[in-house]
GROMACS .gro file of C-alpha atoms in nm:
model
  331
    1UNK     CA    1  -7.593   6.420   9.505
    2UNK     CA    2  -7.395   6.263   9.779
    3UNK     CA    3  -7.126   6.414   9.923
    4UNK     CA    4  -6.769   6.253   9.952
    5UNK     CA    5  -6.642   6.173  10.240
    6UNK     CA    6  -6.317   6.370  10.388
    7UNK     CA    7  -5.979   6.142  10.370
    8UNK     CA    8  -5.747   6.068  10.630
    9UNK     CA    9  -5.423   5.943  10.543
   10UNK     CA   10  -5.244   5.721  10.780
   11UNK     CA   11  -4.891   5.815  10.674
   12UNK     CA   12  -4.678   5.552  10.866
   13UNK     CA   13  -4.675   5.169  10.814
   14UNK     CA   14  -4.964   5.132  10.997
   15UNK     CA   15  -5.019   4.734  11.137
   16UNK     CA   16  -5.406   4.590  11.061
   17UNK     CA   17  -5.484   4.620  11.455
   18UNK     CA   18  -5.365   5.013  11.409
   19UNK     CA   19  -5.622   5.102  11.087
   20UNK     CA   20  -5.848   4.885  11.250
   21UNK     CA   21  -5.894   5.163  11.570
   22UNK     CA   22  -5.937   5.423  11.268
   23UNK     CA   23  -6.202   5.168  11.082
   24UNK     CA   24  -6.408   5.160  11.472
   25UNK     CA   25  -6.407   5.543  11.538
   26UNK     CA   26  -6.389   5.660  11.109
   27UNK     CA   27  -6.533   5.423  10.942
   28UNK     CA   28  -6.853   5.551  10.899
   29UNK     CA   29  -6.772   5.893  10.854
   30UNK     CA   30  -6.422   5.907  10.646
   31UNK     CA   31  -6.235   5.720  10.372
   32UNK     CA   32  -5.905   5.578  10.533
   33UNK     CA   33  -5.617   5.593  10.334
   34UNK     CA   34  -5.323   5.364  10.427
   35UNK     CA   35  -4.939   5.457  10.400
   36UNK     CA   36  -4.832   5.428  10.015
   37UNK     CA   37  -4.520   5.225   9.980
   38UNK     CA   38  -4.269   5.477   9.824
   39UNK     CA   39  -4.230   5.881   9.927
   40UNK     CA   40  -4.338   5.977   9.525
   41UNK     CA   41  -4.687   5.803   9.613
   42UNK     CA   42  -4.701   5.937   9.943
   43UNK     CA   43  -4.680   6.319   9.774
   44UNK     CA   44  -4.872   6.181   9.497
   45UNK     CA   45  -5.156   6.096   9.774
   46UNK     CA   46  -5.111   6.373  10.014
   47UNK     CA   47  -5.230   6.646   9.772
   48UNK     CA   48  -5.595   6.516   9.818
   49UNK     CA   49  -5.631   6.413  10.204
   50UNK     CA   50  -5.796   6.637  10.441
   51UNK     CA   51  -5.645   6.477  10.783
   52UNK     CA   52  -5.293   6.361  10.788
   53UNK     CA   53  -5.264   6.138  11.099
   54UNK     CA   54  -4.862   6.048  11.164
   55UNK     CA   55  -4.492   6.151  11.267
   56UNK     CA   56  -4.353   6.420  11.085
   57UNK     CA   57  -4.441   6.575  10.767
   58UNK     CA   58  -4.218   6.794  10.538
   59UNK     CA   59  -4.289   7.140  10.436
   60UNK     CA   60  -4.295   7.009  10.047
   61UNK     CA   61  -4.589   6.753  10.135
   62UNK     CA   62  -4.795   7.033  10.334
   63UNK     CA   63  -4.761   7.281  10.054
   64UNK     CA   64  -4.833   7.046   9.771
   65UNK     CA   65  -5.180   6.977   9.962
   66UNK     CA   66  -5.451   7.176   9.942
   67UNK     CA   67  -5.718   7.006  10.110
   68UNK     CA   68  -5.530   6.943  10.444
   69UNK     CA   69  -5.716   7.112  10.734
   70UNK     CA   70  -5.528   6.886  11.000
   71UNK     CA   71  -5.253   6.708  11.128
   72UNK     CA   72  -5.262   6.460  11.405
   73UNK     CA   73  -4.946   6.315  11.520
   74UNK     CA   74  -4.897   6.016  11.725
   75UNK     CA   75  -4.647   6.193  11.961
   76UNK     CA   76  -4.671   6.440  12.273
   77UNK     CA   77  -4.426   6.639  12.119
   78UNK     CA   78  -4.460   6.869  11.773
   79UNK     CA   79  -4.132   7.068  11.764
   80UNK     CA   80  -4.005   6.921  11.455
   81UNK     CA   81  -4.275   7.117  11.203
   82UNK     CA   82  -4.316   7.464  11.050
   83UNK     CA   83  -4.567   7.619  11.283
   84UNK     CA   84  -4.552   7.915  11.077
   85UNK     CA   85  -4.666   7.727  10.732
   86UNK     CA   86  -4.870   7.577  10.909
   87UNK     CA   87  -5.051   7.907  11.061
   88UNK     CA   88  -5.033   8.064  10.726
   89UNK     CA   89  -5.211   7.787  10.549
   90UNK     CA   90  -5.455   7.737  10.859
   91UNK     CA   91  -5.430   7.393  10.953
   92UNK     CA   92  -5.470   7.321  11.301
   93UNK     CA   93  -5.239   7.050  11.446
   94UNK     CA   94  -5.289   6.810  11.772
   95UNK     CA   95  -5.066   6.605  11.974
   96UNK     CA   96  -5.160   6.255  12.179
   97UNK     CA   97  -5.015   6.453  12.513
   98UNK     CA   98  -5.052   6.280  12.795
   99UNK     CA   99  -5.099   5.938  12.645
  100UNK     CA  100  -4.778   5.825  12.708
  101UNK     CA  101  -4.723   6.028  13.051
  102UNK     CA  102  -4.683   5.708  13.303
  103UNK     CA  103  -4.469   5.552  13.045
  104UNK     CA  104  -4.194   5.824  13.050
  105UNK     CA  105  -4.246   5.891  13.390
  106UNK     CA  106  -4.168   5.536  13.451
  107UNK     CA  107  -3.857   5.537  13.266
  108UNK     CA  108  -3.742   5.858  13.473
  109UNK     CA  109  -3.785   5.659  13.829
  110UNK     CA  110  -3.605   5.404  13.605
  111UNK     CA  111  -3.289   5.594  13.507
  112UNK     CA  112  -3.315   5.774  13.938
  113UNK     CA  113  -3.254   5.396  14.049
  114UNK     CA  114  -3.025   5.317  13.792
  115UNK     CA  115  -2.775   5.535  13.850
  116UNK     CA  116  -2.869   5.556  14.272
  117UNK     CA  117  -2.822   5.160  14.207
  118UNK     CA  118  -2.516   5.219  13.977
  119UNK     CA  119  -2.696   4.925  13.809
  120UNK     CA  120  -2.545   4.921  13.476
  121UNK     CA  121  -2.196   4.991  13.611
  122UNK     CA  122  -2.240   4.629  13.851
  123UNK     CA  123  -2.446   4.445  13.565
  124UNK     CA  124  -2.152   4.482  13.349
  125UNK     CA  125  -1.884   4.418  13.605
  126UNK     CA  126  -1.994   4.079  13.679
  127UNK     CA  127  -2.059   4.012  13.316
  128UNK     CA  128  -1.741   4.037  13.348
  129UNK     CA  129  -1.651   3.796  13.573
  130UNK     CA  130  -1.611   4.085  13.825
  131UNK     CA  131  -1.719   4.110  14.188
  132UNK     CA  132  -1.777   4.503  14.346
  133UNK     CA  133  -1.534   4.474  14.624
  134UNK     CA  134  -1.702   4.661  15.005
  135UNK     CA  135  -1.532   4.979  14.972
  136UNK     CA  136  -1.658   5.296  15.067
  137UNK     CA  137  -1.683   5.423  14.701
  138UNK     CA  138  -1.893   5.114  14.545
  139UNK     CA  139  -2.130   5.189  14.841
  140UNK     CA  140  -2.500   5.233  14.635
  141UNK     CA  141  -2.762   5.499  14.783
  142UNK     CA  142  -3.087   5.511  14.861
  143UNK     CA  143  -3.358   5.774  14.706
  144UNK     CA  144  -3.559   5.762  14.997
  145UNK     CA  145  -3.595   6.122  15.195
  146UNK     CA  146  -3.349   6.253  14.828
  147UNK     CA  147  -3.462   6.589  14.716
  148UNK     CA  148  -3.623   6.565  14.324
  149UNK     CA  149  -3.658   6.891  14.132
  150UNK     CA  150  -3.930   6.836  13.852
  151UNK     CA  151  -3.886   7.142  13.569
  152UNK     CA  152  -4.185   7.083  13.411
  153UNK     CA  153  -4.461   6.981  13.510
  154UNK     CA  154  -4.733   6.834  13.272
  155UNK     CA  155  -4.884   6.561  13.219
  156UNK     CA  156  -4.534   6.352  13.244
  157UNK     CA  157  -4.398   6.591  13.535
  158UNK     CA  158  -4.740   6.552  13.731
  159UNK     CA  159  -4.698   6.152  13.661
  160UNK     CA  160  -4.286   6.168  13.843
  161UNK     CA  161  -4.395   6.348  14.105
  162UNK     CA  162  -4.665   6.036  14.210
  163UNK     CA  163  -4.422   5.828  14.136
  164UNK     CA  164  -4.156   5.979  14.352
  165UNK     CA  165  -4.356   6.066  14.667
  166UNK     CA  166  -4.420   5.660  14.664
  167UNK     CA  167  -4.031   5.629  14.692
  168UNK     CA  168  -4.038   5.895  14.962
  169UNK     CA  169  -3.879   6.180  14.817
  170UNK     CA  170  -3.897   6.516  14.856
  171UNK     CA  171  -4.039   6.700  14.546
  172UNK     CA  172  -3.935   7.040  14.433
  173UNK     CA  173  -4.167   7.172  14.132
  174UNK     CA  174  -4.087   7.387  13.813
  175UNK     CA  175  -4.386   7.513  13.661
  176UNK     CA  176  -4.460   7.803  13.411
  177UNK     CA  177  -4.762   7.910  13.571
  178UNK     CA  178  -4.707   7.767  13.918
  179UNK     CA  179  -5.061   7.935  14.068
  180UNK     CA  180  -5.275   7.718  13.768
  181UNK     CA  181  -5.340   7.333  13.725
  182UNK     CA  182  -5.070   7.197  14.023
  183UNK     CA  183  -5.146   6.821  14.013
  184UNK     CA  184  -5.067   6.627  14.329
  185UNK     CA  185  -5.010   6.958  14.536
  186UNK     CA  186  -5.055   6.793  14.867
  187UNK     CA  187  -4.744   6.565  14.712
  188UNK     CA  188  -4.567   6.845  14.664
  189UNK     CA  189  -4.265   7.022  14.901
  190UNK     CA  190  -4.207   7.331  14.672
  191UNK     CA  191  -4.391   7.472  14.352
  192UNK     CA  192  -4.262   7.762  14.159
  193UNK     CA  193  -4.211   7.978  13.862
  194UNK     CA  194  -3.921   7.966  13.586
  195UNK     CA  195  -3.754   8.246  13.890
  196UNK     CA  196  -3.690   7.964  14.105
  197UNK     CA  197  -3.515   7.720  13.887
  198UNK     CA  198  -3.160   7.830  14.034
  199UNK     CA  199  -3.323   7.730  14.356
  200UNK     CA  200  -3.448   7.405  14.269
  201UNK     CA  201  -3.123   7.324  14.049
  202UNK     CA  202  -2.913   7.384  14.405
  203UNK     CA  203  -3.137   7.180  14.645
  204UNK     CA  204  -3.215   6.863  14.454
  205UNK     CA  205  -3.002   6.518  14.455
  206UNK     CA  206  -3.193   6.438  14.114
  207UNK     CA  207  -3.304   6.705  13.853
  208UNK     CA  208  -3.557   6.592  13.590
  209UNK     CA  209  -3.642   6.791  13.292
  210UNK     CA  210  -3.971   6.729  13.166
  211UNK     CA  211  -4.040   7.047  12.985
  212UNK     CA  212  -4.172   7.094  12.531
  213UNK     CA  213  -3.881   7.212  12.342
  214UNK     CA  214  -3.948   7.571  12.290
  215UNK     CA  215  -3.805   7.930  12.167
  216UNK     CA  216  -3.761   7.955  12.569
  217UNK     CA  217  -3.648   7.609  12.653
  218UNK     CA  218  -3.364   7.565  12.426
  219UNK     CA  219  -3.048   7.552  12.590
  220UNK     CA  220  -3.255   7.603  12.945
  221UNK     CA  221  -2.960   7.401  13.110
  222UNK     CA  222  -2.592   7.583  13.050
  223UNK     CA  223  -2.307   7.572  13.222
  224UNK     CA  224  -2.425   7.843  13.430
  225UNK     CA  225  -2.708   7.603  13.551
  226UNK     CA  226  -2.489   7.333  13.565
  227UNK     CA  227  -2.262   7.454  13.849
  228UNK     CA  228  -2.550   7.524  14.047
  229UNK     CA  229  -2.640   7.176  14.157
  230UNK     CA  230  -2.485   6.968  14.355
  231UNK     CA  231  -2.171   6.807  14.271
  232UNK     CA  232  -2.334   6.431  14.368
  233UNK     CA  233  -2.642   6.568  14.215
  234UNK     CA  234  -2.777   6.356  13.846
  235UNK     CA  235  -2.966   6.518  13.554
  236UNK     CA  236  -3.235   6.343  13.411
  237UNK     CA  237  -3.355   6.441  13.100
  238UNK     CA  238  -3.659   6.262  12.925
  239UNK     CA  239  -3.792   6.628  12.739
  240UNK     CA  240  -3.546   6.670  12.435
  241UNK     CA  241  -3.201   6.676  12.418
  242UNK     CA  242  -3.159   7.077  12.325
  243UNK     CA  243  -3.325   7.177  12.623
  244UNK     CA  244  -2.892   7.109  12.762
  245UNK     CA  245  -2.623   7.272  12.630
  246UNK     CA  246  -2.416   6.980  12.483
  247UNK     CA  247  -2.095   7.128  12.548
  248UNK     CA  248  -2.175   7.234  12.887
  249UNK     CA  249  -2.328   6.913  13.002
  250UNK     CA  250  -2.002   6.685  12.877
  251UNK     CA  251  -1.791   6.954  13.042
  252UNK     CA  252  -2.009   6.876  13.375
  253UNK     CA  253  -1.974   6.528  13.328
  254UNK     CA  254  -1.617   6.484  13.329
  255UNK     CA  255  -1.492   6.749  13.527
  256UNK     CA  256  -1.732   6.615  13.838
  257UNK     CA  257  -1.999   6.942  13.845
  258UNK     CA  258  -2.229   6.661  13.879
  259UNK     CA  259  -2.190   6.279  13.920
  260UNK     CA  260  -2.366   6.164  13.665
  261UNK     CA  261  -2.710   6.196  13.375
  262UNK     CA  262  -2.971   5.970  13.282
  263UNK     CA  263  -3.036   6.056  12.919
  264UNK     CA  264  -3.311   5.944  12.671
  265UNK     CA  265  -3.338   6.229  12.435
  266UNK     CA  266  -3.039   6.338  12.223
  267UNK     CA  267  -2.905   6.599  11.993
  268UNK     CA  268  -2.836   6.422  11.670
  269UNK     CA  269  -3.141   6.146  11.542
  270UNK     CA  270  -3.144   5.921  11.221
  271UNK     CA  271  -3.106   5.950  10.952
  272UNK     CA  272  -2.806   6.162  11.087
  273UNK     CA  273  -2.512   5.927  11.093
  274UNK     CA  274  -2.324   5.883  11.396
  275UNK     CA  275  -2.337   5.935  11.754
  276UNK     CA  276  -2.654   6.072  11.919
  277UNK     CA  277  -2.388   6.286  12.092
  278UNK     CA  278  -2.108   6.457  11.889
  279UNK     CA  279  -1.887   6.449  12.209
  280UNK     CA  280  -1.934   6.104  12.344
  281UNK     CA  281  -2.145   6.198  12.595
  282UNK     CA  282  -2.332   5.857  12.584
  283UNK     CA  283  -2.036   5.652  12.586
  284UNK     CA  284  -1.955   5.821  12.953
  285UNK     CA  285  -1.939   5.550  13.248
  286UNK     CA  286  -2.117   5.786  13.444
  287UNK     CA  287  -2.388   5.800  13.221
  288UNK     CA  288  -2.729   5.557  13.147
  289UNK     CA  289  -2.850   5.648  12.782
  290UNK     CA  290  -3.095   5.523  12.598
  291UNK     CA  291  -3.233   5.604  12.240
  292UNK     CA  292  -3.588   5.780  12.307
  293UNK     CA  293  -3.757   5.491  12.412
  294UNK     CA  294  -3.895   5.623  12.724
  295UNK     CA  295  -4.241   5.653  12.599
  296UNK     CA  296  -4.272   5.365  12.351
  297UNK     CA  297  -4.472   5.087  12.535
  298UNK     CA  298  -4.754   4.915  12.414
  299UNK     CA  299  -4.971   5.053  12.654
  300UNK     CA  300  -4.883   5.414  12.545
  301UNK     CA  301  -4.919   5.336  12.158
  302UNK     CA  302  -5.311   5.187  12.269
  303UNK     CA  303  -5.380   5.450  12.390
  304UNK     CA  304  -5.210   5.760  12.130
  305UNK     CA  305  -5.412   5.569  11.870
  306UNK     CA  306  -5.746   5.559  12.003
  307UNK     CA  307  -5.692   5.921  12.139
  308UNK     CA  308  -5.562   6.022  11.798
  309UNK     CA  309  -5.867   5.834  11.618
  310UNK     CA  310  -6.091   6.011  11.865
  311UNK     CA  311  -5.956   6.331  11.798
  312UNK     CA  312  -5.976   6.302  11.419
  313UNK     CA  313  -6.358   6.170  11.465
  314UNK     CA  314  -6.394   6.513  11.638
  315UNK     CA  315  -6.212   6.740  11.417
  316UNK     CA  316  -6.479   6.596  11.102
  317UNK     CA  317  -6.780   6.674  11.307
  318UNK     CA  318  -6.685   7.016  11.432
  319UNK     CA  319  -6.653   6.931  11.819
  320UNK     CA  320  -6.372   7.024  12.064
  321UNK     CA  321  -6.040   6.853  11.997
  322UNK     CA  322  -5.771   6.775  12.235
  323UNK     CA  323  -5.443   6.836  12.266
  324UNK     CA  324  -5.423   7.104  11.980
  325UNK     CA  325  -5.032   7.317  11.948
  326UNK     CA  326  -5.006   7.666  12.018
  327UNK     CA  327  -4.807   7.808  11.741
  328UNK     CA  328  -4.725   8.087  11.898
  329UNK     CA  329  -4.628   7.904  12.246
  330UNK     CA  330  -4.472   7.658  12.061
  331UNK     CA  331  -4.650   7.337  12.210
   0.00000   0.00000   0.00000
């Protein structure tokens, strides 16, 4: 009797060139199923798929399943689902980490210049009709020889630290286990543990946080941390909004702590409606936001598909998989 293959669900509105990486690496060993068009035939469907590959899915669509072994999402970050469901019904779920690493370290350089630039602020002035008069306070500054303090440092805090040292600054390095895995260490001015943050938070120009939202991370910048750095020092945050203290950053922001943020992650998503910031932080005019685009290049969705398709491929034949969450870690 011939055994039937294992499903995989593609549960987003996946384009023909998208299934068609899951056809190259599956189709010989799985039956693809493609997104159904309304969420009562996606639950219908679900209960019967062994391999989910997607965003986020709901507690009610993992419980109602009961063939699901694993979940493969299409983003380095998996903060959003019920690790413990998902540990009690023992399905093992992997990220595409890494995959998008140069694009989001590419948007942090991006957001350094911007505000070292104060491009937006001169953009909109002549736009305006307006020309930035030569006064000492419109003067723009240079990153070279700045001092960049990386908390974090993965795949995407590894990939701003190359890209820095090519601008010729001075990289300071936040790393859980700073004695393991240092990328780039020759690149490198300072590496240390989570006991040198305060250190790092007082020497650097620009602070980027690059770190998973965890138990530990939330709320990692305060007030407290705040009002250590420098008062013409930026934050940079491309990691996830909660990793700040809302309050506390707004309160920085326009009382002059700092002089400015770079933000791309946020507090409040759709299908919340509103601001992505309660307080207005991202209406601020010392502030460049954008809406968690950072990693969301073409280049970076090539390459968390065929990673993703690869990882499913080994998942059904019992080899090593990449990228796979630590519940208890929490990434």
């Amino acid at each position: 009797m011939k055994t039937a293959k294992p499903k995989v669900l593609l549960a987003w509105s996946a384009s023909n060139d998208e299934i068609a990486v899951f056809r190259k690496y599956l189709g010989n060993i799985a039956e693809i199923i493609v997104m159904p068009k309304t969420s009562e035939q996606f639950k219908d469907v679900v209960k019967d798929v062994d391999v989910i590959v997607g965003g986020f899915i709901p507690d009610e669509c993992i419980k109602v399943s009961s063939r699901l072994k694993f979940i493969q999402v299409l983003s380095a970050g998996a903060d959003r689902f019920n690790f413990e469901l998902l540990k009690e019904r023992g399905i093992t779920l992997a990220t595409v980490s890494g995959a998008n690493a140069s694009t989001v370290a590419e948007h942090a350089i991006l957001l350094i210049l911007a505000l070292s630039r104060r491009l937006v602020f001169m953009d909109r002035a002549l736009k305006e009709g307006k020309w930035i008069p030569y006064k000492y306070e419109t003067m723009i500054e240079e990153v070279y020889g700045k001092n960049i303090g990386i908390v974090g440092y993965g795949n995407i805090g590894s990939e701003i630290a190359k890209r820095a040292y090519c601008l010729g600054m001075k990289i300071y390095v936040i790393k859980r286990n700073p004695l393991k895995g240092v990328k780039y260490r020759r690149l490198l001015k300072f590496v240390g543990g989570p006991e040198s943050l305060d250190y790092v938070l007082r020497i650097s120009d620009y602070v980027v946080l690059s770190v998973p939202l965890t138990k530990e991370t939330v709320g990692l910048i305060g007030e407290r941390e705040l009002r250590l750095m420098k008062k013409t020092a930026y934050l940079i945050n491309v990691s996830r909004g909660p990793v700040v203290d809302e309050k506390a950053l707004y309160r920085a922001l326009t009382e002059g702590w700092i002089a400015g943020a770079g933000l791309d992650v946020w507090w409040l998503y759709p299908p919340h409606r509103g601001a992505p910031s309660t307080l207005g932080i991202h209406k601020l005019p010392n502030v460049i936001a954008t809406p968690h685009k950072a990693g969301w290049s073409k280049e970076a969705r090539k390459r968390a598909l065929i990673l993703a398709a690869k990882n499913v491929k080994a998942f059904l034949k019992g080899k090593k998989v990449m990228n796979i969450v630590d519940y208890d870690r929490g990434y």
